[in-house]
JSON list of C-alpha atoms in Angstrom, two decimals:
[
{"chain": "I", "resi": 1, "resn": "UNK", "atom": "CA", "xyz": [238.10, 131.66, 9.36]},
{"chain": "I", "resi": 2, "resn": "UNK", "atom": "CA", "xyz": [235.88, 134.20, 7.29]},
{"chain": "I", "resi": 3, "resn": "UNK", "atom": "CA", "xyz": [232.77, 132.94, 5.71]},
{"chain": "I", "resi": 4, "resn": "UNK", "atom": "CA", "xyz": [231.83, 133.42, 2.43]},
{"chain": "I", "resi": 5, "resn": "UNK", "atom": "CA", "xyz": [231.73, 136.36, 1.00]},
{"chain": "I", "resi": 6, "resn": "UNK", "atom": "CA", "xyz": [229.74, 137.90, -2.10]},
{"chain": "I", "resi": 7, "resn": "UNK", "atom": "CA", "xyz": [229.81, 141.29, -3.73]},
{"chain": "I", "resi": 8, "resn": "UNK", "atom": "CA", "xyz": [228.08, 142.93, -4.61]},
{"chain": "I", "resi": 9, "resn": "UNK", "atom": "CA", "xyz": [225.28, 142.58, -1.99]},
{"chain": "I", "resi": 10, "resn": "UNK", "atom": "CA", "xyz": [222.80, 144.73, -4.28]},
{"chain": "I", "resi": 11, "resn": "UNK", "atom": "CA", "xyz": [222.52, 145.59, -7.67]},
{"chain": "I", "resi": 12, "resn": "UNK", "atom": "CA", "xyz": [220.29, 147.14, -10.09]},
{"chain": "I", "resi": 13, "resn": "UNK", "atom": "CA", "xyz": [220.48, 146.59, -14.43]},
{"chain": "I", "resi": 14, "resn": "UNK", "atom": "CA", "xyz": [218.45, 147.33, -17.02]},
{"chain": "I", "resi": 15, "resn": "UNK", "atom": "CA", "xyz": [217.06, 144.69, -19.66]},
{"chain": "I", "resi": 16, "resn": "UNK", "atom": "CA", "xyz": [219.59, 143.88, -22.06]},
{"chain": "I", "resi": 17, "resn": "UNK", "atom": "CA", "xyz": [222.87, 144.79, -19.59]},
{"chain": "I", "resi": 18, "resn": "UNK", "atom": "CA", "xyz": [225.34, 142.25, -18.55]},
{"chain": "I", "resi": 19, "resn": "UNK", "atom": "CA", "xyz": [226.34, 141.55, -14.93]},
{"chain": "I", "resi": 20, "resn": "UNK", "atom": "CA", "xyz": [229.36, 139.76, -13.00]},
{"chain": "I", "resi": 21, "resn": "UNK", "atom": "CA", "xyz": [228.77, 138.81, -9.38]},
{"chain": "I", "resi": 22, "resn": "UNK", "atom": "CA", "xyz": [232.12, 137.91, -7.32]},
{"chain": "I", "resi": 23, "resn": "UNK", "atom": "CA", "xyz": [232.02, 134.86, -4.83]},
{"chain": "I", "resi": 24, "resn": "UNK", "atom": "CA", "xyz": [235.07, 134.40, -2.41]},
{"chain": "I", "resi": 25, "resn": "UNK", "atom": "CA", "xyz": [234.97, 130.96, -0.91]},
{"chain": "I", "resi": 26, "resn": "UNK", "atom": "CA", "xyz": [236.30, 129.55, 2.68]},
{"chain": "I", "resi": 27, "resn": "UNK", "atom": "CA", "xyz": [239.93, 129.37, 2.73]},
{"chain": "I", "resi": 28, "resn": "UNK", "atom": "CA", "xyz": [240.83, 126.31, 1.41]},
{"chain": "I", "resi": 29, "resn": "UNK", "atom": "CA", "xyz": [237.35, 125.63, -0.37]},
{"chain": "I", "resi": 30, "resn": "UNK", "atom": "CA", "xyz": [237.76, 124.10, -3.73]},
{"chain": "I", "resi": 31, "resn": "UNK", "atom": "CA", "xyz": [234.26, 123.80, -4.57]},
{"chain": "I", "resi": 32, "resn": "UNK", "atom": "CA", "xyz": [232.27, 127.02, -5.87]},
{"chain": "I", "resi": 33, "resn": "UNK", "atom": "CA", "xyz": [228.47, 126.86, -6.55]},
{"chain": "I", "resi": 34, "resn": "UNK", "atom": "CA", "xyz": [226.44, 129.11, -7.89]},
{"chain": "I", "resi": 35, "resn": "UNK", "atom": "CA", "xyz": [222.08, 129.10, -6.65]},
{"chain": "I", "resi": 36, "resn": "UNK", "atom": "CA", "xyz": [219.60, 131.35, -8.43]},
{"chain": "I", "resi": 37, "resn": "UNK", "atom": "CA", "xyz": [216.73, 131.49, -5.56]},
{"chain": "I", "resi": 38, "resn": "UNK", "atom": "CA", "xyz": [213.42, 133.41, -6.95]},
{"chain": "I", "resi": 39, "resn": "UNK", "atom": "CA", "xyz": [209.92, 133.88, -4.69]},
{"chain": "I", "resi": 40, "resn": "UNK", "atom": "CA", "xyz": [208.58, 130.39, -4.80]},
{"chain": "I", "resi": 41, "resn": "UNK", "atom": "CA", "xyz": [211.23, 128.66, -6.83]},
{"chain": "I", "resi": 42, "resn": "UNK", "atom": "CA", "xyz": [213.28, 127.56, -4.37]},
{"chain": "I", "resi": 43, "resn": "UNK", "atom": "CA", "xyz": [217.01, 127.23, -5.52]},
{"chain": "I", "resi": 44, "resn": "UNK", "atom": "CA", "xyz": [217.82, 126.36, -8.39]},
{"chain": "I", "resi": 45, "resn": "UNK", "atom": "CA", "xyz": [221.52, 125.29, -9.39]},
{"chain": "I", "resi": 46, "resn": "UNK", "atom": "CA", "xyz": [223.58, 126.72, -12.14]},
{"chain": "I", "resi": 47, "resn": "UNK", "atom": "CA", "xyz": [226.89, 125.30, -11.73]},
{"chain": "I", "resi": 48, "resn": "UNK", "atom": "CA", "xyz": [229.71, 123.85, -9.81]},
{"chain": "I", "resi": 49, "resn": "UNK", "atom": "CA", "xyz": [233.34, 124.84, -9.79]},
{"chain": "I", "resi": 50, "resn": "UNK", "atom": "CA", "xyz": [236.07, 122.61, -8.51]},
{"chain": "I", "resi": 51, "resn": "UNK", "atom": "CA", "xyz": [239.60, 123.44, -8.82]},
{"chain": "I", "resi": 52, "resn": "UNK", "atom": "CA", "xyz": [238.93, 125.75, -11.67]},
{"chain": "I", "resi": 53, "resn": "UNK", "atom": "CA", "xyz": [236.55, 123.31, -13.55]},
{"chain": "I", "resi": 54, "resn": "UNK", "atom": "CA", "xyz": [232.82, 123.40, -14.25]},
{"chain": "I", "resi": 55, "resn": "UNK", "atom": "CA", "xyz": [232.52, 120.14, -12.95]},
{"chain": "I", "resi": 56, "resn": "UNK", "atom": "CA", "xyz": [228.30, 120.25, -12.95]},
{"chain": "I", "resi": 57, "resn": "UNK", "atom": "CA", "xyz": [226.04, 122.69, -15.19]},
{"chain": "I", "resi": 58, "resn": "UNK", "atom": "CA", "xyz": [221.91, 123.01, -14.14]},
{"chain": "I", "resi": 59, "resn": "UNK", "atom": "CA", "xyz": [219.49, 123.49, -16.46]},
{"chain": "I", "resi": 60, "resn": "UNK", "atom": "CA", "xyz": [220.17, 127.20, -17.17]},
{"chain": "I", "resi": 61, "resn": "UNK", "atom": "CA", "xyz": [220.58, 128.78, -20.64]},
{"chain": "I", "resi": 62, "resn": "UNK", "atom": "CA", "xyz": [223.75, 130.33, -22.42]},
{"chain": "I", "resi": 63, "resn": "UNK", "atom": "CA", "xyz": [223.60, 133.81, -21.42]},
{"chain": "I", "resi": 64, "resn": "UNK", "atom": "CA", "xyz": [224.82, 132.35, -18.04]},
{"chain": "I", "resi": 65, "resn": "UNK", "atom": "CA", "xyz": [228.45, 131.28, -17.35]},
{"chain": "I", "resi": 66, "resn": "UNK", "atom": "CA", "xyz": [231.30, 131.14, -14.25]},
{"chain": "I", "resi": 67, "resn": "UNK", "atom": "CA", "xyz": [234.85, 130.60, -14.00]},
{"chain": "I", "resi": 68, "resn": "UNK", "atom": "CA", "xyz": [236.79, 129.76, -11.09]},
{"chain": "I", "resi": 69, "resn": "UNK", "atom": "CA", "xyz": [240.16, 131.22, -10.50]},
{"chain": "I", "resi": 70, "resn": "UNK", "atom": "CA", "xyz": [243.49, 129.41, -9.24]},
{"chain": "I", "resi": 71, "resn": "UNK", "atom": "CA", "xyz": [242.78, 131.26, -5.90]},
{"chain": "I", "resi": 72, "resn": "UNK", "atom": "CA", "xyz": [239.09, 129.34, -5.67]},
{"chain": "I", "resi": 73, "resn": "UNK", "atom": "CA", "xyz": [237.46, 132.59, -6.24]},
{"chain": "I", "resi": 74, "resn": "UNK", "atom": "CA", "xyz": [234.56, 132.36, -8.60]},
{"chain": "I", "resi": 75, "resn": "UNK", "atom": "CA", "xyz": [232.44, 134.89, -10.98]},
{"chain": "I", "resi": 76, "resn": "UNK", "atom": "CA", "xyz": [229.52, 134.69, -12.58]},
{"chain": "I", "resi": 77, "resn": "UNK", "atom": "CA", "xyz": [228.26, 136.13, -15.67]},
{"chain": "I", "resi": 78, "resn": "UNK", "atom": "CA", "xyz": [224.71, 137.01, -16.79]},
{"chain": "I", "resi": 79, "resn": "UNK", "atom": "CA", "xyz": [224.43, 138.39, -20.28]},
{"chain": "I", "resi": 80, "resn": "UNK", "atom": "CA", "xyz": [221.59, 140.05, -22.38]},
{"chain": "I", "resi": 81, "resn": "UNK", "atom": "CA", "xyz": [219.65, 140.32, -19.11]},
{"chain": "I", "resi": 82, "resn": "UNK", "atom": "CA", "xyz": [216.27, 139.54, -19.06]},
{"chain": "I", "resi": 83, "resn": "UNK", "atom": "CA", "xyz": [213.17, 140.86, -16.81]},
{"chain": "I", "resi": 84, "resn": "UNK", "atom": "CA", "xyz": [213.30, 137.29, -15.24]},
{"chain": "I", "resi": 85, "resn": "UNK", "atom": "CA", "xyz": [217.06, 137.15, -13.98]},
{"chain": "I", "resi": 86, "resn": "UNK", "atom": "CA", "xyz": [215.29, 139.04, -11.00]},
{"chain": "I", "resi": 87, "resn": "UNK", "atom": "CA", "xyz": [216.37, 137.05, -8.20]},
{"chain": "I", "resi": 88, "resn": "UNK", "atom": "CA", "xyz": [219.06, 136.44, -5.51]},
{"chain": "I", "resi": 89, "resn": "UNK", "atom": "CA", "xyz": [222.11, 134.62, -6.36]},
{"chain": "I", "resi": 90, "resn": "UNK", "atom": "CA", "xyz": [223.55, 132.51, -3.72]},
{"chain": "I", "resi": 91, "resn": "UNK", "atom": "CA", "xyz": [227.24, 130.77, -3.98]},
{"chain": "I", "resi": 92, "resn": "UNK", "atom": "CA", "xyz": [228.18, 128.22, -1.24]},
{"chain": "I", "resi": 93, "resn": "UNK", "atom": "CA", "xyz": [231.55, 126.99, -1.26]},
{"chain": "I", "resi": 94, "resn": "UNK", "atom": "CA", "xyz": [232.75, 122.90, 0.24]},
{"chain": "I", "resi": 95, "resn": "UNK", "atom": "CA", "xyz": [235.92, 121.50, 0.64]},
{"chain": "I", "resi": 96, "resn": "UNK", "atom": "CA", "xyz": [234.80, 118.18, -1.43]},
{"chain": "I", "resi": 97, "resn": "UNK", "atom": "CA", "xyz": [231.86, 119.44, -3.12]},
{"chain": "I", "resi": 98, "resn": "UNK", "atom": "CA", "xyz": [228.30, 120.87, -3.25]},
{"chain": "I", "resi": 99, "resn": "UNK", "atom": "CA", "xyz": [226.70, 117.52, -2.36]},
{"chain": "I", "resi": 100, "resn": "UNK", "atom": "CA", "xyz": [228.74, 117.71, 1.05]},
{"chain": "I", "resi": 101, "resn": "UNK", "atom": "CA", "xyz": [227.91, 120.07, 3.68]},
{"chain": "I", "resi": 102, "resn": "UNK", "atom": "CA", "xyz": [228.04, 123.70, 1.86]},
{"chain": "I", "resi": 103, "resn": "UNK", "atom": "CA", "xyz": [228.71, 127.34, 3.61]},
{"chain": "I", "resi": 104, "resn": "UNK", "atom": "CA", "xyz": [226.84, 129.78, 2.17]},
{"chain": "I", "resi": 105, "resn": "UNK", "atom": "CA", "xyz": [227.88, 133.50, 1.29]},
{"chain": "I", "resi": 106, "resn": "UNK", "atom": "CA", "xyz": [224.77, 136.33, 1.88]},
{"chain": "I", "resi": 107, "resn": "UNK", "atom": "CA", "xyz": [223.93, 136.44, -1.52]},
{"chain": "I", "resi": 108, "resn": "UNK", "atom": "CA", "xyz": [223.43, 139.48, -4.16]},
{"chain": "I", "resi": 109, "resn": "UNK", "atom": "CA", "xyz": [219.83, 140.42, -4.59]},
{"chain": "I", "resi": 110, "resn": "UNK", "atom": "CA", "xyz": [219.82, 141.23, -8.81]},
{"chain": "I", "resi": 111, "resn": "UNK", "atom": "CA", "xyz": [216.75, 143.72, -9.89]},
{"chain": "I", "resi": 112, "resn": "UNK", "atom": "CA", "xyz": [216.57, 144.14, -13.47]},
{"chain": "I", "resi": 113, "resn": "UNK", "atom": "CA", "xyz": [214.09, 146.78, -14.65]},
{"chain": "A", "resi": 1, "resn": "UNK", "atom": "CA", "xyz": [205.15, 115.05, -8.82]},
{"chain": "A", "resi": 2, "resn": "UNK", "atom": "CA", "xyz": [208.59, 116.54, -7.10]},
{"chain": "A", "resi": 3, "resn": "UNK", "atom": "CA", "xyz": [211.02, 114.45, -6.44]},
{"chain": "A", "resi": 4, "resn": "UNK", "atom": "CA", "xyz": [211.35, 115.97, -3.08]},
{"chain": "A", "resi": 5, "resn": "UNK", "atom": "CA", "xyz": [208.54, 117.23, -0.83]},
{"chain": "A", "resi": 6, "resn": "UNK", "atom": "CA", "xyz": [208.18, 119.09, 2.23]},
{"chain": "A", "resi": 7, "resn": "UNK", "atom": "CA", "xyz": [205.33, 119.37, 4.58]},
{"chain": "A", "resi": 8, "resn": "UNK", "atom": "CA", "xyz": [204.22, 121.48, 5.43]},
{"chain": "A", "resi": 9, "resn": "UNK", "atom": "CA", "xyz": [204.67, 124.23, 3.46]},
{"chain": "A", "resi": 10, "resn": "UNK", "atom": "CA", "xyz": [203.85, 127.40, 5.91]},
{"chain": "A", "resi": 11, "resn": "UNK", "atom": "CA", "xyz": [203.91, 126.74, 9.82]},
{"chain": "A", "resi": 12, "resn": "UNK", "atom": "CA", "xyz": [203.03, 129.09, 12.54]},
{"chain": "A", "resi": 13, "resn": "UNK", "atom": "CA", "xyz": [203.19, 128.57, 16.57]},
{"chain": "A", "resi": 14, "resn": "UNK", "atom": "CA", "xyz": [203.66, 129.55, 19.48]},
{"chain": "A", "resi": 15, "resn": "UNK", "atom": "CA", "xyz": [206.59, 130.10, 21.34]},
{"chain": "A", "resi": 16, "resn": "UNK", "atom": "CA", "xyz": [207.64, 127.23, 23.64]},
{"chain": "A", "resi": 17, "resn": "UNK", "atom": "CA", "xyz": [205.89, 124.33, 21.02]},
{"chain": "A", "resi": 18, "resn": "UNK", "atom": "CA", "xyz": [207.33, 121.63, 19.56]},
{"chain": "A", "resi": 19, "resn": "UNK", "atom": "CA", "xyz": [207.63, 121.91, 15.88]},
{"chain": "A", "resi": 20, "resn": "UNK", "atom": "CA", "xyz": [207.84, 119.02, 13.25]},
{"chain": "A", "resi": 21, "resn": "UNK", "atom": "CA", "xyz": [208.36, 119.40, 9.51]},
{"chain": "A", "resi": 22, "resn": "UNK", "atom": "CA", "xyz": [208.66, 116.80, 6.80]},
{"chain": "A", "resi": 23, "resn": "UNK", "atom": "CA", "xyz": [210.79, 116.13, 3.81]},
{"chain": "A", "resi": 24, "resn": "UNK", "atom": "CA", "xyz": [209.39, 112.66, 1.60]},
{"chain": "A", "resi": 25, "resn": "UNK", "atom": "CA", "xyz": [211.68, 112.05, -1.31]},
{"chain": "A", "resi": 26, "resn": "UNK", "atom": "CA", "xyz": [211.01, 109.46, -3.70]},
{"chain": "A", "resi": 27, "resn": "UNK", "atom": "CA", "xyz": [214.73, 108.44, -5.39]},
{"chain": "A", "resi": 28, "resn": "UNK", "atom": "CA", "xyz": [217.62, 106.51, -3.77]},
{"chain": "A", "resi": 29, "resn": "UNK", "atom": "CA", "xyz": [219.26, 109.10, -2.22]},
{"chain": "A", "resi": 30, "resn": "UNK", "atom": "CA", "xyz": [223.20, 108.46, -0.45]},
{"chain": "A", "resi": 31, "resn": "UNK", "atom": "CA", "xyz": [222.46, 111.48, 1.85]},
{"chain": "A", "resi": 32, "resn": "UNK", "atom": "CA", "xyz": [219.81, 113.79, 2.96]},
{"chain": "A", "resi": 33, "resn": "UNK", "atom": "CA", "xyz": [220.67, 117.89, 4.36]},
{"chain": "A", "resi": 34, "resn": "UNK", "atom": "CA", "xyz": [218.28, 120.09, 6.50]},
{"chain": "A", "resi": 35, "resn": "UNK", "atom": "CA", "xyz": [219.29, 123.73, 6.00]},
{"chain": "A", "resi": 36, "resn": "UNK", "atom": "CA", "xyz": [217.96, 127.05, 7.37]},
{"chain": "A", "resi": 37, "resn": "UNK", "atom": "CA", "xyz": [217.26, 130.16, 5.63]},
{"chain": "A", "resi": 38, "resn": "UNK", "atom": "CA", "xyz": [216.37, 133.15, 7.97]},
{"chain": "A", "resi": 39, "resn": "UNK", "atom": "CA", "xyz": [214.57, 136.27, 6.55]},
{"chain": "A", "resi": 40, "resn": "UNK", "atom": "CA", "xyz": [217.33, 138.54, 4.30]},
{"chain": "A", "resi": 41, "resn": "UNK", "atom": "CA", "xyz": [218.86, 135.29, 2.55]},
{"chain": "A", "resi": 42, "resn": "UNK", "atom": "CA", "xyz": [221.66, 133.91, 4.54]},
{"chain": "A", "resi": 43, "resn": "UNK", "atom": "CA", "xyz": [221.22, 130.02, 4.68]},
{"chain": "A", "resi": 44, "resn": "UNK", "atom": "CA", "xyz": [222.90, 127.99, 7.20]},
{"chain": "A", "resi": 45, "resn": "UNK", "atom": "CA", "xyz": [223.92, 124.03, 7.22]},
{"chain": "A", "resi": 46, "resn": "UNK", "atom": "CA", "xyz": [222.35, 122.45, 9.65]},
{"chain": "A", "resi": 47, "resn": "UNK", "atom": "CA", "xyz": [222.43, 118.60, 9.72]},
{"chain": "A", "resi": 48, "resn": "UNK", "atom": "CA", "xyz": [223.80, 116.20, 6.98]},
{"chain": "A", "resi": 49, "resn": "UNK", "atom": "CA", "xyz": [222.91, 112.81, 7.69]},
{"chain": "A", "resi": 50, "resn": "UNK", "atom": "CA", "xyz": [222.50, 109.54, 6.11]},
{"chain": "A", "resi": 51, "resn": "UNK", "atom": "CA", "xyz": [221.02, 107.05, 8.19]},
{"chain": "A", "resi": 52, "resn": "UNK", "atom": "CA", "xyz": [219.50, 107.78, 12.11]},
{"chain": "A", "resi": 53, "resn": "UNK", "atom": "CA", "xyz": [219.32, 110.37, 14.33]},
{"chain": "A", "resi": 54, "resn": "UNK", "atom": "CA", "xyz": [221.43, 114.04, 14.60]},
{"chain": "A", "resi": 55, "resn": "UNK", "atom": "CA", "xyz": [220.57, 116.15, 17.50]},
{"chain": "A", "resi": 56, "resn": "UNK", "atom": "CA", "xyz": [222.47, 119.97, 18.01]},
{"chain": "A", "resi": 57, "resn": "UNK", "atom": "CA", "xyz": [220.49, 122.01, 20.75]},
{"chain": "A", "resi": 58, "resn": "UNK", "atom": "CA", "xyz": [217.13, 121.96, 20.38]},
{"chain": "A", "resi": 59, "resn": "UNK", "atom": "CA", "xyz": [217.77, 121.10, 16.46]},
{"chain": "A", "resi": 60, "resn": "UNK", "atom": "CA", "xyz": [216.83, 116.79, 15.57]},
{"chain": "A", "resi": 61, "resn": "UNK", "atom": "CA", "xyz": [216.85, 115.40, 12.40]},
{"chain": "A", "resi": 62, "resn": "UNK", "atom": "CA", "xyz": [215.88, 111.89, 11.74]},
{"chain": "A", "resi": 63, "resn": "UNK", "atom": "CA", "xyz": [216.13, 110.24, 8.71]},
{"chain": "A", "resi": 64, "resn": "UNK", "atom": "CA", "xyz": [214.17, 106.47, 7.60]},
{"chain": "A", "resi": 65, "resn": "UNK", "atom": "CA", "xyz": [215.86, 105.14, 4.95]},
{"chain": "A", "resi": 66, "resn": "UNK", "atom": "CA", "xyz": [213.06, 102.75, 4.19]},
{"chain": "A", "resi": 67, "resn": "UNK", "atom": "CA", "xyz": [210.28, 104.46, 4.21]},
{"chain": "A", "resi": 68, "resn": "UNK", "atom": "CA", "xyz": [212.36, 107.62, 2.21]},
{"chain": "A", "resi": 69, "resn": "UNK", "atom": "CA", "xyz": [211.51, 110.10, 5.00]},
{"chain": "A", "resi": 70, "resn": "UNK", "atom": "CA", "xyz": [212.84, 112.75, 6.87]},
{"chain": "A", "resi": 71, "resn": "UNK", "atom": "CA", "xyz": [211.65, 114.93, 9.90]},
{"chain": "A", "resi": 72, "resn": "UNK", "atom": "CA", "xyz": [213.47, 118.12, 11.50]},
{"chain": "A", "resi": 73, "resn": "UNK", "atom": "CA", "xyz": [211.69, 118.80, 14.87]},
{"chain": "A", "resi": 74, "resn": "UNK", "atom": "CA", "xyz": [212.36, 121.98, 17.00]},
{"chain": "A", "resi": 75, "resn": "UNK", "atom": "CA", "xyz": [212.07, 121.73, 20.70]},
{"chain": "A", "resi": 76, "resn": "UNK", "atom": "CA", "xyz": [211.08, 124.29, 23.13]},
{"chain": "A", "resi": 77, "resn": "UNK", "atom": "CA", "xyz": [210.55, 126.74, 20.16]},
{"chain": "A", "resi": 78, "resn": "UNK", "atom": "CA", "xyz": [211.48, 130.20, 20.17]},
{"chain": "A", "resi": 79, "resn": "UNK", "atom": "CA", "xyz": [210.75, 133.38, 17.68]},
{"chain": "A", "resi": 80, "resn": "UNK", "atom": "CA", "xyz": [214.75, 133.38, 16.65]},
{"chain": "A", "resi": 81, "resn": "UNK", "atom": "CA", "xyz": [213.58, 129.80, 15.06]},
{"chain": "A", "resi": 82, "resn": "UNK", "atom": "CA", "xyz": [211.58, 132.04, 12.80]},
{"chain": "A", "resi": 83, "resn": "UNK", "atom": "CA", "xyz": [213.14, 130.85, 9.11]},
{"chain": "A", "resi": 84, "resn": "UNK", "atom": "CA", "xyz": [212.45, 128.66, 6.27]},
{"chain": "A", "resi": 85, "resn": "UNK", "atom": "CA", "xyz": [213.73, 125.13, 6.25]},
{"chain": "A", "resi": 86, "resn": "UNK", "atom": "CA", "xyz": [214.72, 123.52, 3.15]},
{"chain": "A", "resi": 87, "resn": "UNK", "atom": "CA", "xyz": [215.71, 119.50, 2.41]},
{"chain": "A", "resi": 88, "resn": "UNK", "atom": "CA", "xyz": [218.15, 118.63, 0.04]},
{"chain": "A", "resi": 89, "resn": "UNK", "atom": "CA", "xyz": [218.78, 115.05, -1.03]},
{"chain": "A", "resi": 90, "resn": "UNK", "atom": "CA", "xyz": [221.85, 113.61, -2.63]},
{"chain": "A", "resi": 91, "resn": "UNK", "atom": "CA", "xyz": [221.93, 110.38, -4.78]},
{"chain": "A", "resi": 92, "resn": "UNK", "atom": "CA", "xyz": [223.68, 107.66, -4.75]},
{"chain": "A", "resi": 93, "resn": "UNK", "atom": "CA", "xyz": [227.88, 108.14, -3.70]},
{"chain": "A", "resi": 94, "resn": "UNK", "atom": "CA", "xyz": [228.96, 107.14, -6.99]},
{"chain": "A", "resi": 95, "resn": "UNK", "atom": "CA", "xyz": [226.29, 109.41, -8.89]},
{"chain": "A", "resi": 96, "resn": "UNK", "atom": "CA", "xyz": [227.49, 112.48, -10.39]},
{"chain": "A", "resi": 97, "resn": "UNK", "atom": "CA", "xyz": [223.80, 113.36, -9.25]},
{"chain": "A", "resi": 98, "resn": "UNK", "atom": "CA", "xyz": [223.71, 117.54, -8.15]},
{"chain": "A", "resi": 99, "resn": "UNK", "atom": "CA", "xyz": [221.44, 118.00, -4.70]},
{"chain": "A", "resi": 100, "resn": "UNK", "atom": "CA", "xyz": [217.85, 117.97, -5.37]},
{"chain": "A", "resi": 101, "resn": "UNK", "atom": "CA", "xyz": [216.19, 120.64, -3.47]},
{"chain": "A", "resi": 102, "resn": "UNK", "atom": "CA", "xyz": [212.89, 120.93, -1.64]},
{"chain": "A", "resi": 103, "resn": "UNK", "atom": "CA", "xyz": [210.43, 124.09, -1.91]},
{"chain": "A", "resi": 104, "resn": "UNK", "atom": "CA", "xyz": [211.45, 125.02, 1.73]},
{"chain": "A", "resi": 105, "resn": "UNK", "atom": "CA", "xyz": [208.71, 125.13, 4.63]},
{"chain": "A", "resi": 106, "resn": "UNK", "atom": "CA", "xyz": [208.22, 128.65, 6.18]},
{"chain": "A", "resi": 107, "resn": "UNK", "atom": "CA", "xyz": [208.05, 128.63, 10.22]},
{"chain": "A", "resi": 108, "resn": "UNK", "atom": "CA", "xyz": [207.07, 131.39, 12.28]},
{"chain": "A", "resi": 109, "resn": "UNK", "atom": "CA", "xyz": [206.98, 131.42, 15.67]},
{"chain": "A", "resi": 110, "resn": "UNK", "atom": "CA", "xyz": [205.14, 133.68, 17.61]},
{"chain": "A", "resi": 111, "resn": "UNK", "atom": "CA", "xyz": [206.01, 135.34, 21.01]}
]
């Protein structure tokens, strides 16, 4: 089976540009979740898809949102970038759900300048 | 405080030493995962376990319910074990709780 896959791997966006990172799960994965991981942060989560539903949301603001598609595949959405959206932005897709065992895709490394 | 803490927090040995690292959580948790995250992002699964003892290779996790404590030790270490190791707990099955994460512990091992 493929892993997860991400694209794209690297980007680069100026303050005030929106971005949409792409997330292909496992085959047969219904669960898509979305990890902002910044030096020293740690991950943080910013929201589960299951079946095409936001099923949990993390403490992030507005100017981020998802959607799942009937397929599994997920996107994510950053508007009005900020200096601070700076990170790498992990998905990880489960057959049951992000609190069972997760595969994780290789992430897209976000610079915003 | 965190609700989940690793120790330590930056590790370095030699090759060929037995490693321990530590993940303390303080809520009533229904699961607890050790994953792996090598240099370059990827970040692997590892063990998922909820009571006991998991062993793969050189890889055990043990878990204490009671005393809300978990330890991933590394035999016969090697510098491909070079990564950072994060805990994640998950509450209680019939929480709609999301994974709470620890800060990671860094491990190098030298040659």
């Amino acid at each position: 089976k493929a892993g997860v896959t991400q694209t794209p791997r690297y980007l680069i966006k100026t303050r005030g540009q929106q971005v949409t990172l792409s997330c292909s799960p496992i085959s047969g994965h219904r669960s898509v979740s979305w990890y902002q991981q910044t030096p020293g942060q740690g991950l943080q989560f910013l929201f589960e898809y299951f079946s095409e539903t936001q099923r949990n949301k993390g403490n992030f603001p507005g100017r981020f949102s998802g959607r799942q598609f009937s397929n599994s595949r997920s996107e994510m959405n950053v508007s009005t970038l900020e200096l601070g959206d700076s990170a790498l932005y992990l998905c990880a897709s489960s057959f049951e759900g992000n609190t069972y065992e997760q595969y994780f895709g290789p992430g897209t490394r976000l610079t915003v300048t | 405080k965190n609700e989940v803490e690793q120790s330590p927090q930056n590790l370095t040995a030699q090759e060929g030493e037995f490693i321990t690292i530590n993940c303390s959580y303080s809520v009533g948790i229904s699961a607890l995962h050790w994953l792996q995250q090598h240099p370059g992002g990827g970040i692997v699964s590892l063990f998922m376990l909820s009571s006991g003892k998991k062993k793969h290779g050189r890889l055990i996790a043990t878990i204490n319910i009671q005393e809300k404590h978990s330890s991933l030790h590394i035999t016969a270490s090697h510098p491909r074990d070079s990564a950072v190791y994060i805990c994640a707990v998950r509450g209680p099955w019939d929480s709609n709780y999301q994974l709470i994460w620890g800060a990671g512990t860094k491990l190098i091992i030298k040659p």
